Coordinates of C-alpha atoms in Angstrom, one line a residue:
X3 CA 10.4 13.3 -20.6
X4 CA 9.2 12.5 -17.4
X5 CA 6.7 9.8 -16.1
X6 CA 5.1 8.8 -13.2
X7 CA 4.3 4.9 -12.3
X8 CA 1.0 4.3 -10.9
X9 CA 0.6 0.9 -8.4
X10 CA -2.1 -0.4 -6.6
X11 CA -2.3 -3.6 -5.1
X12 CA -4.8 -6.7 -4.1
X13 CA -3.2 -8.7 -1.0
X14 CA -5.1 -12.0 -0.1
X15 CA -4.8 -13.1 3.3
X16 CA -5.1 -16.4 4.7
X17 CA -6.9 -16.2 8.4
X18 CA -5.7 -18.2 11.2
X19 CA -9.2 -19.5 12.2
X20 CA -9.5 -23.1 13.5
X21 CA -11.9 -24.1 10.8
X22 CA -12.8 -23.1 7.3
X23 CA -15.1 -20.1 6.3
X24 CA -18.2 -22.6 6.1
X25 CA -17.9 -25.5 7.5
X26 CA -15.8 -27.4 10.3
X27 CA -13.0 -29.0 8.1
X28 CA -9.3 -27.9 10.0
X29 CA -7.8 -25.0 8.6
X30 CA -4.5 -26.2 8.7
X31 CA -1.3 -26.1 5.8
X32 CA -0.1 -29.4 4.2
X33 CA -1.7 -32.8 4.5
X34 CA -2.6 -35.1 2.3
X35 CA -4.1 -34.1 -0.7
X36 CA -8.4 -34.0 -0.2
X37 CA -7.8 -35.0 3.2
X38 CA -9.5 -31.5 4.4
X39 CA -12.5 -31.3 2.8
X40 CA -16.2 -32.0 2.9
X41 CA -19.2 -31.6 0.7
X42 CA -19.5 -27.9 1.8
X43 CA -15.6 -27.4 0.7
X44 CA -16.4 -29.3 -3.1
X45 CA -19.9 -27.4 -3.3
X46 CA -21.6 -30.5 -4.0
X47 CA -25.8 -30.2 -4.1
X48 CA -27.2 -29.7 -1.3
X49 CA -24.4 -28.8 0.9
X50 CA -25.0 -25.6 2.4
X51 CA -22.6 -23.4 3.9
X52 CA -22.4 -21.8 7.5
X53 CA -20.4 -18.6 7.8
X54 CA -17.7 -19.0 11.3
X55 CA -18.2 -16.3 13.0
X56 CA -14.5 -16.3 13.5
X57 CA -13.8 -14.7 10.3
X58 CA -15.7 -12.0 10.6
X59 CA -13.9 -11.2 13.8
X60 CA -10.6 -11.5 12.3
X61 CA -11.7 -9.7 9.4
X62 CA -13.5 -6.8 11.7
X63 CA -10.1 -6.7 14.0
X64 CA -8.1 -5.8 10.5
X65 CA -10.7 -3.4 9.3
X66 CA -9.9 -1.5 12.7
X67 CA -5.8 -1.3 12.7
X68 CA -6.2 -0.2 8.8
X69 CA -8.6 2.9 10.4
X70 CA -11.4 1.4 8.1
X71 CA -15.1 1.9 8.4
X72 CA -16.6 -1.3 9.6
X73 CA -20.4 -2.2 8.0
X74 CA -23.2 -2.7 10.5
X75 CA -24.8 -4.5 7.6
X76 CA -23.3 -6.7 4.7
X77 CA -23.7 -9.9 2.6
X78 CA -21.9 -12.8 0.8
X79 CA -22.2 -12.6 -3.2
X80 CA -21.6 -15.4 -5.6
X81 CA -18.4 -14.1 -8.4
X82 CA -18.6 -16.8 -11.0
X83 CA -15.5 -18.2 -12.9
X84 CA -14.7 -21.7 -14.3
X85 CA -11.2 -23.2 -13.2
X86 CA -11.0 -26.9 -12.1
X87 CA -9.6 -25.5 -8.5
X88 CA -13.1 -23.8 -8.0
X89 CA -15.7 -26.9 -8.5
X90 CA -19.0 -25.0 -7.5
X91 CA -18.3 -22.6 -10.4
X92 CA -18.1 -19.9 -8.5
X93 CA -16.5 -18.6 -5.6
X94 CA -18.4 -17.1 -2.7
X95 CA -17.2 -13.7 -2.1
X96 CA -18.6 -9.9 -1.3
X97 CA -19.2 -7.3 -4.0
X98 CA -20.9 -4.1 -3.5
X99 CA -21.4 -4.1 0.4
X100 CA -17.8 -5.0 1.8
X101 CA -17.6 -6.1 5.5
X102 CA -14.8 -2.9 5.2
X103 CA -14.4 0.5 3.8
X104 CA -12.0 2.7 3.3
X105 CA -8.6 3.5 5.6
X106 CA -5.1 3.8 5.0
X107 CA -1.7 2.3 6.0
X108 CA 1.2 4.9 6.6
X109 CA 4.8 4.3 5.0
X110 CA 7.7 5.9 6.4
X111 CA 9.8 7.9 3.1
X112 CA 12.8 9.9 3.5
X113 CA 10.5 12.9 2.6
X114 CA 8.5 12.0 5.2
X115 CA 4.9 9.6 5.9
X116 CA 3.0 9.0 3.0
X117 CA -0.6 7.5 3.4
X118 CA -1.6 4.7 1.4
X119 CA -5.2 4.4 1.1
X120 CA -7.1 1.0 1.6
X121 CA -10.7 1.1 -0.9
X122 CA -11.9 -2.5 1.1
X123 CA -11.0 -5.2 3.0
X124 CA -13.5 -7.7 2.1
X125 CA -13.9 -11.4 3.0
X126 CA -14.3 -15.1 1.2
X127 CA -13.1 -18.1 0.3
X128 CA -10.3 -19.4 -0.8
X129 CA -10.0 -21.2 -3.9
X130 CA -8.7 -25.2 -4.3
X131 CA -4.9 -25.7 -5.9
X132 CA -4.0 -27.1 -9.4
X133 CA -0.6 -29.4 -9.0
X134 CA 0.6 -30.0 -12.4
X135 CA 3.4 -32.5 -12.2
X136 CA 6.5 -32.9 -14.7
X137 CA 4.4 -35.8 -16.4
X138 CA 2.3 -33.2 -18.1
X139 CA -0.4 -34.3 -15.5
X140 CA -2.7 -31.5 -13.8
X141 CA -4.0 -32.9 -10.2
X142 CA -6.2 -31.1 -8.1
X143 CA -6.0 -30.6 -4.0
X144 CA -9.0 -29.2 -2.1
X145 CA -7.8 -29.2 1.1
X146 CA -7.4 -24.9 0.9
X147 CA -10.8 -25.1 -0.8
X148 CA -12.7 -22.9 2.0
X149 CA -9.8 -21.3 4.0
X150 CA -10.9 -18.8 4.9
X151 CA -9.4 -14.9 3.2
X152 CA -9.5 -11.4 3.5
X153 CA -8.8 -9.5 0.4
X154 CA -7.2 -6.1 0.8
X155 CA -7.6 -3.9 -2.3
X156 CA -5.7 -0.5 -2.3
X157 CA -6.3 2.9 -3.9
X158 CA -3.1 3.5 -6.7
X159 CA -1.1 5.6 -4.4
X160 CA 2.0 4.3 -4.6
X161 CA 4.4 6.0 -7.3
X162 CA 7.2 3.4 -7.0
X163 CA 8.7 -0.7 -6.3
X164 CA 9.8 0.4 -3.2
X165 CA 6.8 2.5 -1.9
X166 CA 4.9 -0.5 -2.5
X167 CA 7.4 -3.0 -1.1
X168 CA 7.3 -1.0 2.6
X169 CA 3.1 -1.0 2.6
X170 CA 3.6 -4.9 2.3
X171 CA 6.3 -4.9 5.2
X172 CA 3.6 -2.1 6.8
X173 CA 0.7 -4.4 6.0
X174 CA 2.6 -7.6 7.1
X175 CA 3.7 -6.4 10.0
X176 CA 0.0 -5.4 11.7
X177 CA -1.6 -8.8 10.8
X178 CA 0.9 -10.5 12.4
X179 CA 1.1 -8.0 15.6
X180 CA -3.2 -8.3 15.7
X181 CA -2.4 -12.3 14.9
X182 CA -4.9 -12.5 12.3
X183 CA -2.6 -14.7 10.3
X184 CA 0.4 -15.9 10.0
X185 CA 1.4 -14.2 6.5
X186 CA 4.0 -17.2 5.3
X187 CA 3.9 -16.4 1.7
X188 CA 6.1 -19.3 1.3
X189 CA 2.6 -21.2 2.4
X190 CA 0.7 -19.2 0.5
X191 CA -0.9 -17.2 3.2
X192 CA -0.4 -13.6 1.6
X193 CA -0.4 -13.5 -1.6
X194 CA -0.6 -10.1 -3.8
X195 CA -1.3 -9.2 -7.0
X196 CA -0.3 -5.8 -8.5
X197 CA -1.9 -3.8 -10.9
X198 CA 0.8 -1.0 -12.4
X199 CA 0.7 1.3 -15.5
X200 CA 2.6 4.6 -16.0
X201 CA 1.5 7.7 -17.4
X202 CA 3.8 10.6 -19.1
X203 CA 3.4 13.4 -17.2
X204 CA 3.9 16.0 -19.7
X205 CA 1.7 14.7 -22.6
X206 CA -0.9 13.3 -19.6
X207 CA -0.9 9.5 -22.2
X208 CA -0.7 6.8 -19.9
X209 CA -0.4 3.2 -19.9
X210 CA -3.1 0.5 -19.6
X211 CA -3.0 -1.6 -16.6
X212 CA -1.3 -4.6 -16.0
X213 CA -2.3 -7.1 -13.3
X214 CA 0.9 -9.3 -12.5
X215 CA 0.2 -12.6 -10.7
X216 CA 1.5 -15.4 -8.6
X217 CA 4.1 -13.5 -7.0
X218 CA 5.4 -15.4 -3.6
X219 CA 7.8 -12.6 -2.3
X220 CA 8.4 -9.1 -1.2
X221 CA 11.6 -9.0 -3.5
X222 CA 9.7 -11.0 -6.4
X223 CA 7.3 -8.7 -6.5
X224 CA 9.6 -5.5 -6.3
X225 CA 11.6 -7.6 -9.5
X226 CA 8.6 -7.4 -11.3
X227 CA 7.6 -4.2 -10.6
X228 CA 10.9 -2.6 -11.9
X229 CA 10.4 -5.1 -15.2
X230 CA 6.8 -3.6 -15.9
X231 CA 8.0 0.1 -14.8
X232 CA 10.8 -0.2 -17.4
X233 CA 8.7 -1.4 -19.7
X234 CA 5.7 0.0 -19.9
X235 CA 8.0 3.3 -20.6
X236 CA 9.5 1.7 -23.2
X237 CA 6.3 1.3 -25.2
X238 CA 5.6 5.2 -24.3
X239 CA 8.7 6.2 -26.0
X240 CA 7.8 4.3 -28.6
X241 CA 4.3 6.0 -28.6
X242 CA 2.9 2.2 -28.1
X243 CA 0.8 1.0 -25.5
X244 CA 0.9 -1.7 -23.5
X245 CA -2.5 -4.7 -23.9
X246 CA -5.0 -5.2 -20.8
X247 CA -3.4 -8.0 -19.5
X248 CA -2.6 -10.5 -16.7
X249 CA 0.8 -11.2 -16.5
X250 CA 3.1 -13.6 -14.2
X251 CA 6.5 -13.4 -13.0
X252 CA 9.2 -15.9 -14.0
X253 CA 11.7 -16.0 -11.7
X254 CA 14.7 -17.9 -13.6
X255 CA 14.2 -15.8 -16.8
X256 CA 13.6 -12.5 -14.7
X257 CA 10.5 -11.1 -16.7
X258 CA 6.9 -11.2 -16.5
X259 CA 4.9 -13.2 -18.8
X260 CA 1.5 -13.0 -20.2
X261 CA -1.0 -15.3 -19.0
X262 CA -4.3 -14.1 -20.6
X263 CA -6.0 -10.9 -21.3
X264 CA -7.5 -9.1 -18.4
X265 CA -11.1 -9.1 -17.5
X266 CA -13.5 -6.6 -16.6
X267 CA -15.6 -6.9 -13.7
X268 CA -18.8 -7.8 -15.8
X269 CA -17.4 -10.8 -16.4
X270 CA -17.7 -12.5 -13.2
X271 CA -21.5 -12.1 -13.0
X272 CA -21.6 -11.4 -9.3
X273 CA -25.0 -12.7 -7.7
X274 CA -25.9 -12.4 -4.2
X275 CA -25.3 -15.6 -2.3
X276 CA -29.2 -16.9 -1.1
X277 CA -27.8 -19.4 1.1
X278 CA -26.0 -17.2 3.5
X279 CA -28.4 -14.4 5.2
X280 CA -27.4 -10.9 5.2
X281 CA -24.8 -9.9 7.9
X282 CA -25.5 -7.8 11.0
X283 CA -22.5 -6.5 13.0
X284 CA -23.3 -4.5 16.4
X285 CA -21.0 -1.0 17.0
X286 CA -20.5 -2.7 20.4
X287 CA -19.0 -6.0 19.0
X288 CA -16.7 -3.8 16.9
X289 CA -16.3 -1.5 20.2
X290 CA -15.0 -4.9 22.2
X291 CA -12.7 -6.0 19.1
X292 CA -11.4 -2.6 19.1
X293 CA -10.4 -2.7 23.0
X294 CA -9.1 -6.5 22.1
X295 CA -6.6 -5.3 19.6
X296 CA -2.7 -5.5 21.3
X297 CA -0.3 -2.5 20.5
X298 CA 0.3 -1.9 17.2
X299 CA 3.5 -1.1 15.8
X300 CA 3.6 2.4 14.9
X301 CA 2.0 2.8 19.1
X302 CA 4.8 0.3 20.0
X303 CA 7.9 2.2 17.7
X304 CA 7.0 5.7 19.8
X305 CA 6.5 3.7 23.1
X306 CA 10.0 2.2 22.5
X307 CA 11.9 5.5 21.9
X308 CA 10.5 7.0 25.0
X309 CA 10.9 4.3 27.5
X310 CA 14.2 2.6 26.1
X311 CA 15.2 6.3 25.2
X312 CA 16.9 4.3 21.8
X313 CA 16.8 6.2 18.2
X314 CA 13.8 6.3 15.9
X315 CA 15.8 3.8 13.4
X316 CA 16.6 1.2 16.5
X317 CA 12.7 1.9 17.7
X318 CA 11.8 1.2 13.8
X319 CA 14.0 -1.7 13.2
X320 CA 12.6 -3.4 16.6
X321 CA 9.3 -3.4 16.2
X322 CA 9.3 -4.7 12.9
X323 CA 7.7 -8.0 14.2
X324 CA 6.4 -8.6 17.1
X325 CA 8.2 -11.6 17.6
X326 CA 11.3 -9.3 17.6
X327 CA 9.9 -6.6 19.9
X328 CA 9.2 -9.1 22.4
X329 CA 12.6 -10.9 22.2
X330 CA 14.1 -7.0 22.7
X331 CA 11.5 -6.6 25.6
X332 CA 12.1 -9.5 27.4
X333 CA 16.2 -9.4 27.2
X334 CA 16.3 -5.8 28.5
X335 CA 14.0 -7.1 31.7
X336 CA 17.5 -9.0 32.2
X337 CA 20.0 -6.3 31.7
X338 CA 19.6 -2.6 32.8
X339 CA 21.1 -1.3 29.3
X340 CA 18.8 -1.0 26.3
X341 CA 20.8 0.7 23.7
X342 CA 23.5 -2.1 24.0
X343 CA 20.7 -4.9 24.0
X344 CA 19.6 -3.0 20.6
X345 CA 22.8 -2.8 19.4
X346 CA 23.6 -6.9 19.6
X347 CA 20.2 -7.8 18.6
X348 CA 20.1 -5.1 15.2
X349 CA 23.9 -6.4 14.7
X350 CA 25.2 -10.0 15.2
X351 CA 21.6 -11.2 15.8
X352 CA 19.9 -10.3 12.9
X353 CA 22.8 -10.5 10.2
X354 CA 22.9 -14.4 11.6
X355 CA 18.7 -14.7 11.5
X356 CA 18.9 -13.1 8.0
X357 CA 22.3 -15.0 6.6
X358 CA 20.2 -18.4 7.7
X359 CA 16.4 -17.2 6.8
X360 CA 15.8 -17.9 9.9
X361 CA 12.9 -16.2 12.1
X362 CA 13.5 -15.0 15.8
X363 CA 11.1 -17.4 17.3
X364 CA 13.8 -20.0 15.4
X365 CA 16.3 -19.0 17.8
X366 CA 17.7 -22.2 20.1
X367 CA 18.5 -19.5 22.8
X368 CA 16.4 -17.5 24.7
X369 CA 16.3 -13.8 25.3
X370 CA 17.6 -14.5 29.0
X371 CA 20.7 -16.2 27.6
X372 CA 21.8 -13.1 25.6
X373 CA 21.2 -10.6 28.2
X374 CA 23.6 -13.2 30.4
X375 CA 25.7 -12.7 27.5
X376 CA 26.2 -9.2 27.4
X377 CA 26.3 -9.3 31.1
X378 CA 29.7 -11.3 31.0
X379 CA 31.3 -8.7 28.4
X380 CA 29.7 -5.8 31.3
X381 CA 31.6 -7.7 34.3
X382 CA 34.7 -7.9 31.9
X383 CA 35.2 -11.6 32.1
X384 CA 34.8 -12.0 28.2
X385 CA 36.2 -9.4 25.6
X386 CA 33.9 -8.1 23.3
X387 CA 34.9 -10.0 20.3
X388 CA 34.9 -13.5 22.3
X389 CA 31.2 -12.0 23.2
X390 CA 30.5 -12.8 19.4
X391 CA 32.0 -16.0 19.1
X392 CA 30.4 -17.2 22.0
X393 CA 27.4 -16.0 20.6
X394 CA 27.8 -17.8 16.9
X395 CA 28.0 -21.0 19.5
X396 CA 24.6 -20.3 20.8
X397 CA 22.9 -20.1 17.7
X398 CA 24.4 -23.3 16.8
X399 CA 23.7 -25.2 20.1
X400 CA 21.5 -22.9 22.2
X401 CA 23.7 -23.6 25.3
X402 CA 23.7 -20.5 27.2
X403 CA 27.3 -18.5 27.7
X404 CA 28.4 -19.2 30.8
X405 CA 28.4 -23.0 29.9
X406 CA 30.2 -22.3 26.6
X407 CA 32.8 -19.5 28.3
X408 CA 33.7 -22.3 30.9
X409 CA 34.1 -25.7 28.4
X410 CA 35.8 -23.5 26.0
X411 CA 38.1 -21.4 28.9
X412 CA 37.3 -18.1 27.3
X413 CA 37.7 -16.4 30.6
X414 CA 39.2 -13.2 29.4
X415 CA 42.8 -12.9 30.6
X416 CA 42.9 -9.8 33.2
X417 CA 46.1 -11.2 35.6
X418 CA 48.1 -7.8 35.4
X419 CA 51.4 -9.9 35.7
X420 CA 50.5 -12.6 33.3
X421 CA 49.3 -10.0 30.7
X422 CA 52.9 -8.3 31.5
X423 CA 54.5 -11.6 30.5
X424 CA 52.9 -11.8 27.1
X425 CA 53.0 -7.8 26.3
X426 CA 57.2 -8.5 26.8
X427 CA 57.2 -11.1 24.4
X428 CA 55.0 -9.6 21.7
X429 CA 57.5 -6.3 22.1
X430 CA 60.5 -8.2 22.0
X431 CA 59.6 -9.3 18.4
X432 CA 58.3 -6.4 17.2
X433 CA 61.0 -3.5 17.9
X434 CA 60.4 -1.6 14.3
X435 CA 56.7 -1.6 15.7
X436 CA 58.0 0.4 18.9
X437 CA 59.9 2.6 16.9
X438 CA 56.9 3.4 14.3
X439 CA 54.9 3.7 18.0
X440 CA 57.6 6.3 19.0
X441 CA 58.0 7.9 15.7
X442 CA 53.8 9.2 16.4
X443 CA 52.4 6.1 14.0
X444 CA 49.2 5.2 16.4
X445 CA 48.5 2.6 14.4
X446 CA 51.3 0.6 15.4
X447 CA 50.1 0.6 19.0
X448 CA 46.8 -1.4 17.8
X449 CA 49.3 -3.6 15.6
X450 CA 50.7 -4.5 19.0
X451 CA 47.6 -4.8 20.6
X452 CA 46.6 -7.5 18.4
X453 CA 49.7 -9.5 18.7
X454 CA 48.4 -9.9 22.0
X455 CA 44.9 -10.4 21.3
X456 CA 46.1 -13.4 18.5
X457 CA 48.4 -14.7 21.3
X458 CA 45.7 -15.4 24.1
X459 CA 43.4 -16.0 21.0
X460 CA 41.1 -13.1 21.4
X461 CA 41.0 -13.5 25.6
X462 CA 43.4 -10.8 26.8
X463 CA 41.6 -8.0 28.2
X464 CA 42.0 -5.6 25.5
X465 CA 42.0 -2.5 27.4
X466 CA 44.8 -3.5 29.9
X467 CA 46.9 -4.7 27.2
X468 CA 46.6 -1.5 25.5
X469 CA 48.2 0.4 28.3
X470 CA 50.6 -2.3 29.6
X471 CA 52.1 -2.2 25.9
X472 CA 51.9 2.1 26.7
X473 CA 53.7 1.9 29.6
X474 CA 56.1 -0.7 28.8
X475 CA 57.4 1.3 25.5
X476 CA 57.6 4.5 27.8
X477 CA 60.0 2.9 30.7
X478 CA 62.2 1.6 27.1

């Protein structure tokens, strides 16, 4: 039997904007609990709200890298619910006239791009937090009450965990490059909730959708994924289906959990919002934004491959962030050799950033300091492996090299006659390596070559010491 899963996706962005979506109280993370909030923020009577024109410009500039159609006119709509986080009773929102339609974000598959297609991008409030401590207690914390979101709501394109896991990176990626928000997901900033269901391709029965929930990471929400996929084919086998539901992901028992039955749209009894005029946006205000944008990635990947002339995957890898296309941009301003720059920064840079969670804006050293770096290993007065430790010391410290090479003395040891002296020793106590060497085993020449290397701990210039130990085994 075959089947084929079905995932769409709603992704709810926190804006970077200075203030909230209707009033003045700081958008900021943290602080003290219903430190950052005001009437407006609680919906108390007679509060009225004030749309920042700020979102609508951060909303409009995401609208435009996602190729969507931007509305010249659209309006705020009540969606009513009841949860203590939400005191007015309803959070205001947009329903049938989003500020965007439409677009798509492309994913790169070995088969080749596959577009995902965006149905809005709309934007509202966000919603206060529910704390509910170990007590049994449930205290409440308006301070995100108001921050300002953009919620991005897919078509069902994507067929698998992973498909959707790269239009997250995808979707990451360009709101941080168009810096529209910081995406921290650890900080709640993008958040996404997946709607999946699978459908058996020969008989055409499929699933009913689930909505999972309160997932706070890529690899969370690829976990859960997998979990539903799995079992929402189980239930087909077993000619069952699955219930409407919301569920949630539990990360210590590594399944998804119900949390209520799913609602219909009905149910939130949108209303158009009377205390917020309808919105007018002028094709040359979205003309400007669109000028304003920077480079976006996929732009900055083929820019990359043609100017650095590095390989698609190196091009791919680098732009990733912008944070990290910068850092490879500014380092090879320093150093003349942008394959090798690539190279350190794809290898020892990230598996250090990504062993420590760190970010590359983290980094204690600065893109200068590495291309001095490489520079010493160039001019041959470092090996390459003294290169990396000398490096490990700069992510601890964020001294640059040649302060590290000089306290430490990891000049690299390139005296012809005092490399001599040590290649003599090393030979003199390993004759049955000589005779393996003359006997055609190559690998006891790099044996012997390491002898050397252990000896001057890692500073002998590995290259001469390779053909002093050649030449000295010849004249035996």
């Amino acid at each position: 039997m075959a089947y084929k899963t079905v995932i769409g996706l709603e992704i709810h962005v926190e804006l970077m904007t200075d203030t909230k979506i209707f009033c003045s109280c700081p958008n900021e993370f943290g602080g003290e609990a219903n430190t950052h909030c005001c009437p407006v923020c609680l919906g108390l009577p007679g509060a009225l709200p004030v749309l920042n024109k700020a979102v609508l410009e951060y909303a409009i500039k995401a609208g435009i890298a996602f190729n969507s159609k931007i509305a010249n006119i659209t309006k705020m709509d009540r969606k009513h619910y009841f949860y203590p986080d939400l005191v007015k009773g309803y959070q205001i929102s947009q329903d049938d006239v989003p500020l965007c339609s439409g677009g798509y974000v492309e994913i790169e598959l070995e088969e080749g791009t596959k577009k995902i297609g965006l149905t809005r991008i709309h934007i509202e409030e966000d919603t206060g937090k529910s704390i509910h401590t170990e007590e049994g207690d449930s205290l409440l914390d308006y301070n995100r009450a108001g921050v300002p979101l953009i919620e991005i709501v897919t078509e069902p394109d994507m067929n698998t965990p992973e498909e959707a896991r790269l239009f997250l990176e995808k979707l990451k990626s360009t709101l941080k490059y168009i810096e529209v928000s910081d995406c921290k997901m650890e900080e709640g900033s993008l958040r996404c909730d997946i709607n999946i269901n699978v459908v058996d391709t020969e008989t055409g029965k499929k699933t009913n959708i689930t909505e999972l929930k309160n997932l706070n990471s890529f690899s969370g929400a690829v976990k859960a994924m997998e979990y539903e996929e799995k079992r929402h084919i189980s239930l087909l086998k077993e000619g069952e289906n699955t219930e409407r539901e919301t569920r949630r992901w539990d990360e210590v028992k590594n399944e998804t959990i119900i949390m209520r039955e799913k609602g219909e749209v009905a149910d939130y009894r949108y209303a158009v919002e009377t205390d917020i005029l309808p919105i007018e946006i002028k094709d040359e205000w979205i003309e400007e934004l669109k000028n304003s944008l920077p480079e976006l990635p996929h732009a900055k990947k083929q820019r990359f491959i043609k100017e650095y002339d590095i390989p698609e995957y190196d091009a791919g890898v680098l732009t990733q962030s912008k944070e990290l296309a910068d850092f490879y941009e500014e380092t090879v301003k320093y150093i003349d050799d942008p394959k090798q720059v690539s190279n350190w920064i794809m290898g020892d840079v990230l598996r250090r950033i990504n062993d420590e969670e760190l970010e590359i804006e983290d980094l204690k050293f600065k893109p200068k300091d590495l291309a001095k770096l490489l520079e010493l290993i160039n001019e041959g007065k470092i090996s390459n492996n003294i290169g990396k430790k000398v490096l490990r010391t700069m992510f601890e410290t964020g001294d640059s090299p040649e302060k590290i090479v000089k306290e430490k003395g990891l000049i690299q040891i390139s005296d012809e006659d005092e490399l001599e002296k040590i290649v003599e020793k090393v030979l003199s106590e390993n004759e049955q390596s000589i005779i393996d060497y003359k006997n055609g085993k190559d690998r006891a020449l790099g044996y012997l070559v390491g002898q050397v290397m252990k000896v001057t701990k890692g500073k002998a210039n590995p290259q001469m010491a390779n053909q002093i130990i050649r030449d000295m085994i010849e004249e035996q």
